[in-house]
CSV table of N, CA and C in Angstrom, one decimal:
chain,number,residue,atom,x,y,z
A,184,MET,N,141.2,6.8,243.0
A,184,MET,CA,140.1,7.6,243.6
A,184,MET,C,140.1,8.9,242.7
A,185,SER,N,138.9,9.3,242.4
A,185,SER,CA,138.7,10.4,241.5
A,185,SER,C,138.7,11.8,242.3
A,186,LEU,N,139.3,12.7,241.6
A,186,LEU,CA,139.3,14.1,242.1
A,186,LEU,C,138.6,15.0,241.1
A,187,PRO,N,138.1,16.2,241.5
A,187,PRO,CA,137.5,17.0,240.5
A,187,PRO,C,138.4,17.2,239.3
A,188,LYS,N,137.8,17.4,238.1
A,188,LYS,CA,138.6,17.6,236.9
A,188,LYS,C,139.6,18.7,237.0
A,189,ASP,N,139.3,19.8,237.7
A,189,ASP,CA,140.2,21.0,237.8
A,189,ASP,C,141.2,20.9,238.9
A,190,MET,N,141.3,19.7,239.6
A,190,MET,CA,142.2,19.5,240.7
A,190,MET,C,143.2,18.4,240.3
A,191,ASN,N,144.5,18.8,240.4
A,191,ASN,CA,145.6,17.8,240.1
A,191,ASN,C,146.6,17.9,241.2
A,192,LEU,N,146.8,16.8,241.9
A,192,LEU,CA,147.8,16.7,243.0
A,192,LEU,C,149.0,15.9,242.5
A,193,VAL,N,150.1,16.5,242.6
A,193,VAL,CA,151.4,15.9,242.1
A,193,VAL,C,152.3,15.7,243.3
A,194,PHE,N,152.8,14.5,243.5
A,194,PHE,CA,153.7,14.2,244.6
A,194,PHE,C,155.1,13.9,244.1
A,195,ASP,N,155.9,14.9,244.3
A,195,ASP,CA,157.3,14.8,243.8
A,195,ASP,C,158.2,14.3,245.0
A,196,TRP,N,157.9,13.1,245.4
A,196,TRP,CA,158.6,12.4,246.5
A,196,TRP,C,159.6,11.4,246.0
A,197,LYS,N,160.7,11.3,246.6
A,197,LYS,CA,161.6,10.2,246.3
A,197,LYS,C,161.0,8.9,246.6
A,198,ARG,N,161.0,8.0,245.7
A,198,ARG,CA,160.5,6.6,245.9
A,198,ARG,C,161.5,5.8,246.6
A,199,PRO,N,161.0,5.2,247.7
A,199,PRO,CA,161.9,4.2,248.5
A,199,PRO,C,162.2,3.0,247.6
A,200,ALA,N,163.3,2.4,247.9
A,200,ALA,CA,163.7,1.2,247.2
A,200,ALA,C,162.9,0.0,247.7
A,201,ASP,N,162.6,0.0,249.0
A,201,ASP,CA,161.8,-1.1,249.6
A,201,ASP,C,160.4,-1.1,249.1
A,202,ALA,N,159.9,-2.3,248.7
A,202,ALA,CA,158.5,-2.4,248.1
A,202,ALA,C,157.5,-2.0,249.2
A,203,ASP,N,157.6,-2.4,250.4
A,203,ASP,CA,156.7,-2.1,251.5
A,203,ASP,C,156.6,-0.6,251.8
A,204,GLU,N,157.8,0.0,251.8
A,204,GLU,CA,157.9,1.5,252.0
A,204,GLU,C,157.3,2.2,250.8
A,205,THR,N,157.5,1.7,249.6
A,205,THR,CA,156.9,2.3,248.4
A,205,THR,C,155.4,2.3,248.5
A,206,ALA,N,154.8,1.1,248.9
A,206,ALA,CA,153.4,1.0,249.1
A,206,ALA,C,152.8,1.9,250.2
A,207,ALA,N,153.6,2.0,251.3
A,207,ALA,CA,153.2,2.9,252.3
A,207,ALA,C,153.2,4.4,251.9
A,208,THR,N,154.2,4.7,251.1
A,208,THR,CA,154.3,6.1,250.5
A,208,THR,C,153.1,6.4,249.6
A,209,GLU,N,152.7,5.4,248.8
A,209,GLU,CA,151.5,5.6,247.9
A,209,GLU,C,150.3,5.8,248.7
A,210,ASP,N,150.2,5.0,249.8
A,210,ASP,CA,149.0,5.1,250.7
A,210,ASP,C,149.0,6.5,251.4
A,211,ALA,N,150.1,7.0,251.7
A,211,ALA,CA,150.2,8.4,252.3
A,211,ALA,C,149.7,9.4,251.2
A,212,ALA,N,150.1,9.3,250.0
A,212,ALA,CA,149.6,10.2,248.9
A,212,ALA,C,148.1,10.0,248.8
A,213,ASN,N,147.6,8.8,248.9
A,213,ASN,CA,146.2,8.6,248.8
A,213,ASN,C,145.4,9.2,250.0
A,214,PHE,N,146.1,9.2,251.1
A,214,PHE,CA,145.5,9.9,252.3
A,214,PHE,C,145.3,11.4,252.0
A,215,PHE,N,146.3,12.0,251.4
A,215,PHE,CA,146.2,13.4,251.1
A,215,PHE,C,145.1,13.6,250.0
A,216,ARG,N,145.1,12.7,249.0
A,216,ARG,CA,144.0,12.8,248.0
A,216,ARG,C,142.6,12.7,248.6
A,217,ALA,N,142.5,11.8,249.6
A,217,ALA,CA,141.2,11.6,250.2
A,217,ALA,C,140.8,12.9,251.0
A,218,VAL,N,141.7,13.5,251.6
A,218,VAL,CA,141.4,14.8,252.4
A,218,VAL,C,140.9,15.9,251.4
A,219,TYR,N,141.7,16.0,250.3
A,219,TYR,CA,141.3,17.0,249.3
A,219,TYR,C,140.0,16.7,248.6
A,220,ARG,N,139.7,15.4,248.4
A,220,ARG,CA,138.4,15.0,247.9
A,220,ARG,C,137.3,15.3,248.8
A,221,GLY,N,137.5,15.1,250.1
A,221,GLY,CA,136.5,15.4,251.1
A,221,GLY,C,136.2,16.9,251.1
A,222,VAL,N,137.2,17.7,251.0
A,222,VAL,CA,137.0,19.2,251.0
A,222,VAL,C,136.3,19.5,249.7
A,223,ALA,N,136.6,19.0,248.6
A,223,ALA,CA,136.0,19.3,247.3
A,223,ALA,C,134.5,18.8,247.4
A,224,LYS,N,134.2,17.7,248.0
A,224,LYS,CA,132.9,17.2,248.0
A,224,LYS,C,132.1,17.8,249.2
A,225,ARG,N,132.8,18.5,250.1
A,225,ARG,CA,132.2,19.2,251.2
A,225,ARG,C,131.6,18.2,252.2
A,226,THR,N,132.4,17.1,252.5
A,226,THR,CA,131.9,16.2,253.5
A,226,THR,C,133.2,15.4,254.0
A,227,SER,N,133.2,15.2,255.3
A,227,SER,CA,134.2,14.4,255.9
A,227,SER,C,133.8,12.9,256.0
A,228,SER,N,132.7,12.6,255.5
A,228,SER,CA,132.2,11.2,255.5
A,228,SER,C,132.4,10.5,254.2
A,229,ASP,N,133.2,11.1,253.3
A,229,ASP,CA,133.4,10.5,252.0
A,229,ASP,C,134.1,9.1,252.2
A,230,PRO,N,133.7,8.1,251.5
A,230,PRO,CA,134.4,6.7,251.7
A,230,PRO,C,135.9,6.7,251.5
A,231,ALA,N,136.4,7.6,250.7
A,231,ALA,CA,137.8,7.6,250.5
A,231,ALA,C,138.6,7.9,251.8
A,232,VAL,N,138.0,8.8,252.6
A,232,VAL,CA,138.6,9.1,253.9
A,232,VAL,C,138.8,7.9,254.8
A,233,THR,N,137.7,7.1,254.9
A,233,THR,CA,137.8,5.9,255.8
A,233,THR,C,138.6,4.8,255.1
A,234,THR,N,138.8,4.8,253.8
A,234,THR,CA,139.6,3.8,253.2
A,234,THR,C,141.1,4.0,253.5
A,235,TYR,N,141.5,5.3,253.6
A,235,TYR,CA,143.0,5.6,253.8
A,235,TYR,C,143.3,6.1,255.2
A,236,ALA,N,142.4,6.1,256.1
A,236,ALA,CA,142.7,6.6,257.4
A,236,ALA,C,141.9,5.8,258.5
A,237,THR,N,142.6,5.5,259.6
A,237,THR,CA,141.9,4.9,260.7
A,237,THR,C,142.4,5.6,262.0
A,238,GLY,N,141.7,5.4,263.1
A,238,GLY,CA,142.2,5.9,264.4
A,238,GLY,C,142.5,7.4,264.4
A,239,GLU,N,143.6,7.8,264.9
A,239,GLU,CA,144.0,9.2,265.0
A,239,GLU,C,144.1,9.8,263.6
A,240,GLY,N,144.5,9.1,262.6
A,240,GLY,CA,144.6,9.6,261.2
A,240,GLY,C,143.2,10.0,260.7
A,241,LEU,N,142.3,9.1,261.0
A,241,LEU,CA,140.9,9.4,260.6
A,241,LEU,C,140.4,10.6,261.3
A,242,HIS,N,140.6,10.7,262.6
A,242,HIS,CA,140.2,11.9,263.3
A,242,HIS,C,140.9,13.2,262.7
A,243,TYR,N,142.1,13.1,262.4
A,243,TYR,CA,142.9,14.3,261.8
A,243,TYR,C,142.2,14.6,260.5
A,244,ALA,N,142.0,13.7,259.6
A,244,ALA,CA,141.4,13.9,258.3
A,244,ALA,C,140.0,14.6,258.5
A,245,LYS,N,139.2,14.0,259.3
A,245,LYS,CA,137.8,14.6,259.5
A,245,LYS,C,137.9,16.0,260.1
A,246,THR,N,138.8,16.2,261.0
A,246,THR,CA,139.0,17.6,261.6
A,246,THR,C,139.4,18.6,260.6
A,247,GLN,N,140.4,18.2,259.7
A,247,GLN,CA,140.9,19.1,258.7
A,247,GLN,C,139.7,19.4,257.7
A,248,ILE,N,139.1,18.4,257.2
A,248,ILE,CA,138.0,18.6,256.2
A,248,ILE,C,136.9,19.5,256.8
A,249,ASP,N,136.5,19.2,258.0
A,249,ASP,CA,135.4,20.0,258.6
A,249,ASP,C,135.8,21.4,258.9
A,250,ALA,N,137.1,21.6,259.2
A,250,ALA,CA,137.6,23.0,259.4
A,250,ALA,C,137.6,23.8,258.1
A,251,TRP,N,138.0,23.1,257.0
A,251,TRP,CA,137.9,23.8,255.7
A,251,TRP,C,136.5,24.1,255.3
A,252,ILE,N,135.6,23.2,255.6
A,252,ILE,CA,134.2,23.4,255.2
A,252,ILE,C,133.6,24.6,256.1
A,253,ASP,N,133.8,24.5,257.4
A,253,ASP,CA,133.3,25.5,258.3
A,253,ASP,C,133.9,26.9,258.1
A,254,GLY,N,135.2,26.9,257.6
A,254,GLY,CA,135.8,28.2,257.3
A,254,GLY,C,135.4,28.7,255.9
A,255,GLY,N,134.6,27.9,255.1
A,255,GLY,CA,134.2,28.4,253.8
A,255,GLY,C,135.4,28.3,252.8
A,256,TRP,N,136.4,27.5,253.1
A,256,TRP,CA,137.5,27.4,252.2
A,256,TRP,C,137.3,26.3,251.2
A,257,THR,N,138.0,26.4,250.1
A,257,THR,CA,137.9,25.4,249.0
A,257,THR,C,139.3,24.9,248.8
A,258,ALA,N,139.4,23.7,248.2
A,258,ALA,CA,140.6,23.1,247.9
A,258,ALA,C,141.2,23.8,246.6
A,259,CYS,N,142.5,23.6,246.4
A,259,CYS,CA,143.2,24.2,245.3
A,259,CYS,C,142.6,23.7,244.0
A,260,VAL,N,142.5,24.5,243.0
A,260,VAL,CA,142.2,24.1,241.7
A,260,VAL,C,143.5,24.3,240.8
A,261,GLY,N,143.6,23.6,239.8
A,261,GLY,CA,144.9,23.6,239.0
A,261,GLY,C,145.7,22.5,239.6
A,262,THR,N,147.0,22.7,239.6
A,262,THR,CA,148.0,21.7,240.1
A,262,THR,C,148.6,22.1,241.4
A,263,GLU,N,148.5,21.2,242.4
A,263,GLU,CA,149.2,21.4,243.6
A,263,GLU,C,150.3,20.4,243.7
A,264,ARG,N,151.5,20.9,243.8
A,264,ARG,CA,152.7,20.0,243.8
A,264,ARG,C,153.2,19.9,245.2
A,265,HIS,N,153.3,18.7,245.7
A,265,HIS,CA,153.8,18.4,247.0
A,265,HIS,C,155.3,18.0,246.8
A,266,LEU,N,156.2,18.8,247.4
A,266,LEU,CA,157.6,18.6,247.2
A,266,LEU,C,158.2,17.9,248.4
A,267,HIS,N,159.4,17.5,248.3
A,267,HIS,CA,160.2,16.8,249.3
A,267,HIS,C,159.7,15.4,249.4
A,268,GLY,N,159.3,14.9,250.6
A,268,GLY,CA,158.9,13.5,250.6
A,268,GLY,C,158.3,13.1,251.9
A,269,VAL,N,157.9,11.9,251.9
A,269,VAL,CA,157.3,11.3,253.1
A,269,VAL,C,158.1,10.0,253.3
A,270,ALA,N,158.6,9.7,254.4
A,270,ALA,CA,159.2,8.4,254.7
A,270,ALA,C,158.2,7.7,255.5
A,271,ALA,N,157.8,6.5,255.1
A,271,ALA,CA,156.7,5.8,255.7
A,271,ALA,C,157.1,4.3,255.7
A,272,ARG,N,156.5,3.6,256.5
A,272,ARG,CA,156.7,2.1,256.5
A,272,ARG,C,155.4,1.4,256.9
A,273,GLY,N,155.3,0.2,256.5
A,273,GLY,CA,154.1,-0.6,256.8
A,273,GLY,C,154.1,-0.9,258.3
A,274,GLY,N,153.0,-0.7,259.0
A,274,GLY,CA,153.0,-1.1,260.4
A,274,GLY,C,152.2,-2.3,260.6
A,275,PRO,N,151.7,-2.5,261.9
A,275,PRO,CA,151.0,-3.7,262.2
A,275,PRO,C,149.7,-3.8,261.3
A,276,ARG,N,149.3,-5.0,260.9
A,276,ARG,CA,148.1,-5.2,260.1
A,276,ARG,C,148.1,-4.3,258.8
A,277,GLY,N,149.3,-4.0,258.3
A,277,GLY,CA,149.4,-3.3,257.0
A,277,GLY,C,149.1,-1.8,257.1
A,278,HIS,N,149.0,-1.2,258.3
A,278,HIS,CA,148.7,0.2,258.5
A,278,HIS,C,150.0,1.0,258.1
A,279,VAL,N,149.8,2.2,257.6
A,279,VAL,CA,151.0,3.1,257.3
A,279,VAL,C,151.4,3.7,258.6
A,280,VAL,N,152.7,3.7,258.9
A,280,VAL,CA,153.2,4.4,260.1
A,280,VAL,C,154.1,5.5,259.6
A,281,MET,N,153.9,6.7,260.1
A,281,MET,CA,154.7,7.8,259.7
A,281,MET,C,155.1,8.5,261.0
A,282,ALA,N,156.3,8.9,261.2
A,282,ALA,CA,156.8,9.6,262.4
A,282,ALA,C,157.3,10.9,262.0
A,283,GLN,N,157.0,11.9,262.8
A,283,GLN,CA,157.5,13.3,262.5
A,283,GLN,C,158.7,13.5,263.4
A,284,GLY,N,159.7,14.1,262.9
A,284,GLY,CA,160.9,14.4,263.6
A,284,GLY,C,162.2,14.2,262.7
A,285,PRO,N,163.3,14.5,263.2
A,285,PRO,CA,164.5,14.3,262.4
A,285,PRO,C,164.9,12.8,262.2
A,286,GLY,N,165.5,12.6,261.1
A,286,GLY,CA,165.9,11.2,260.8
A,286,GLY,C,165.2,10.7,259.5
A,287,PRO,N,165.7,9.5,259.1
A,287,PRO,CA,165.2,8.9,257.8
A,287,PRO,C,163.8,8.5,257.9
A,288,SER,N,163.2,8.2,259.0
A,288,SER,CA,161.8,7.8,259.1
A,288,SER,C,160.8,8.9,259.4
A,289,SER,N,161.1,10.1,259.0
A,289,SER,CA,160.3,11.2,259.3
A,289,SER,C,159.5,11.7,258.1
A,290,ILE,N,158.5,12.4,258.4
A,290,ILE,CA,157.8,13.2,257.4
A,290,ILE,C,158.6,14.5,257.3
A,291,LEU,N,159.1,14.7,256.1
A,291,LEU,CA,160.0,15.8,255.9
A,291,LEU,C,159.2,17.1,255.7
A,292,PRO,N,159.7,18.2,256.1
A,292,PRO,CA,158.9,19.4,255.9
A,292,PRO,C,158.6,19.5,254.5
A,293,GLU,N,157.3,19.8,254.2
A,293,GLU,CA,156.8,19.8,252.9
A,293,GLU,C,156.5,21.2,252.4
A,294,SER,N,156.9,21.5,251.2
A,294,SER,CA,156.4,22.8,250.6
A,294,SER,C,155.4,22.4,249.5
A,295,ARG,N,154.4,23.3,249.4
A,295,ARG,CA,153.4,23.1,248.4
A,295,ARG,C,153.2,24.3,247.6
A,296,GLU,N,153.0,24.1,246.3
A,296,GLU,CA,152.7,25.3,245.5
A,296,GLU,C,151.4,24.9,244.7
A,297,CYS,N,150.6,25.9,244.5
A,297,CYS,CA,149.3,25.7,243.7
A,297,CYS,C,149.4,26.6,242.6
A,298,THR,N,149.2,26.1,241.4
A,298,THR,CA,149.2,26.9,240.2
A,298,THR,C,147.9,26.6,239.4
A,299,THR,N,147.4,27.6,238.8
A,299,THR,CA,146.1,27.4,238.0
A,299,THR,C,146.5,27.7,236.5
């Protein structure tokens, strides 16, 4: 999926050893890319959003994108580095399942930095 030329998202996440978990982690990164792309294109109806999100995830993505648009905010230009990691696994029908909370199957607290 393409992002604006002045936007670079870097995911410094530990790659899981399991192939299914690695694929789920890549899908999670693509979900973030789709949200940033929606913000950059100023629409929550971008096809990338519906490609990487369904159900509550789709609702969350659209809510985030619309809030950024309504607030007049823009996405980071330059490089935004996502540190720490995401633990994810494939769920039913190939959906990505991520749980928040302590333990190995959690979305870890993430720190982000944006540099231009």
